[in-house]
Amino acid sequence: MNYFVYILTNQTGTAMYIGVTRDLVRRMYEHKHKLDPNSFTAKYDIHKLVYYEYTNDVHAAIEREKQLKGWNRARKNKLVETRNPRWEDLYESILP
């Protein structure tokens, strides 16, 4: 089973969110449609998928999420830019 660690941002790139999930397509749907209107991502309009990685180990995914959350913004930006230098929304690329 795959577990995804992902990074979202808003349209202006001023806010960032890091999460972990088993179902990235479902989770992105929830973010994009603001299914939890009180969430951080809904409040700051964060729904642009700019980075993701996966593993089949849930513990590794959780540890990676914690690791990324501990990084400063410059280091997170650099990580995104290694795979997505234009900061494009990757949502369409994950759809079946």
C-alpha positions as CSV (number, residue, x, y, z in Angstrom):
1,M,0.0,0.0,0.0
2,N,1.3,3.5,-0.9
3,Y,1.4,6.4,1.5
4,F,1.9,9.9,0.2
5,V,3.7,12.9,1.8
6,Y,2.6,16.0,-0.1
7,I,3.1,19.8,-0.1
8,L,0.4,22.2,-1.0
9,T,0.5,26.0,-1.4
10,N,-1.9,28.8,-2.3
11,Q,-2.0,30.6,-5.6
12,T,0.5,33.2,-4.5
13,G,2.8,30.7,-2.9
14,T,2.8,32.6,0.4
15,A,1.3,29.7,2.5
16,M,2.4,26.1,2.6
17,Y,0.8,22.9,4.0
18,I,2.5,19.5,4.4
19,G,0.4,16.3,4.9
20,V,0.4,12.6,4.7
21,T,-2.3,10.3,3.3
22,R,-3.0,6.9,1.8
23,D,-5.2,8.3,-1.0
24,L,-3.8,11.4,-2.6
25,V,-6.6,11.8,-5.1
26,R,-9.3,11.7,-2.4
27,R,-7.3,14.0,-0.1
28,M,-6.7,16.5,-2.9
29,Y,-10.4,16.5,-3.7
30,E,-11.1,17.3,0.0
31,H,-8.6,20.2,-0.1
32,K,-9.8,21.6,-3.4
33,H,-13.5,21.5,-2.4
34,K,-12.8,22.8,1.2
35,L,-14.8,19.9,2.7
36,D,-13.6,21.0,6.1
37,P,-14.3,24.8,6.0
38,N,-12.6,25.3,9.3
39,S,-9.3,23.7,8.2
40,F,-6.0,25.6,7.8
41,T,-6.0,24.8,4.0
42,A,-9.6,26.1,3.6
43,K,-8.9,29.2,5.6
44,Y,-5.8,30.2,3.6
45,D,-7.1,28.8,0.2
46,I,-4.3,26.2,0.0
47,H,-5.1,23.6,-2.6
48,K,-2.3,23.7,-5.2
49,L,-0.4,20.4,-5.1
50,V,3.3,21.3,-5.8
51,Y,5.1,18.2,-4.5
52,Y,4.5,14.7,-3.4
53,E,6.4,11.5,-2.8
54,Y,5.4,8.0,-1.7
55,T,6.5,5.0,0.2
56,N,4.9,1.7,1.1
57,D,5.9,2.2,4.8
58,V,3.4,4.2,6.9
59,H,6.0,4.9,9.6
60,A,8.5,6.2,7.0
61,A,5.7,8.5,5.6
62,I,4.9,9.9,9.0
63,E,8.6,10.5,9.8
64,R,9.1,12.2,6.5
65,E,6.1,14.5,7.1
66,K,7.6,15.4,10.5
67,Q,11.0,16.0,8.9
68,L,9.6,18.3,6.2
69,K,7.6,20.2,8.7
70,G,10.7,20.9,10.7
71,W,12.5,22.4,7.7
72,N,12.7,26.1,7.1
73,R,10.8,27.6,4.2
74,A,13.9,28.0,2.0
75,R,14.7,24.3,2.3
76,K,11.1,23.3,1.5
77,N,11.1,25.6,-1.5
78,K,14.3,24.0,-2.8
79,L,12.7,20.5,-2.4
80,V,9.7,21.5,-4.4
81,E,11.9,23.1,-7.1
82,T,13.9,19.8,-7.5
83,R,10.8,18.2,-9.1
84,N,8.5,21.1,-9.9
85,P,10.6,24.2,-10.8
86,R,7.6,26.2,-12.1
87,W,5.5,25.4,-9.0
88,E,2.7,24.0,-11.3
89,D,-0.4,22.4,-9.8
90,L,0.3,18.6,-10.1
91,Y,-3.3,17.6,-9.4
92,E,-4.2,16.7,-13.0
93,S,-1.1,14.4,-13.1
94,I,-2.3,12.2,-10.3
95,L,-5.8,11.6,-11.6
96,P,-6.5,8.1,-12.9
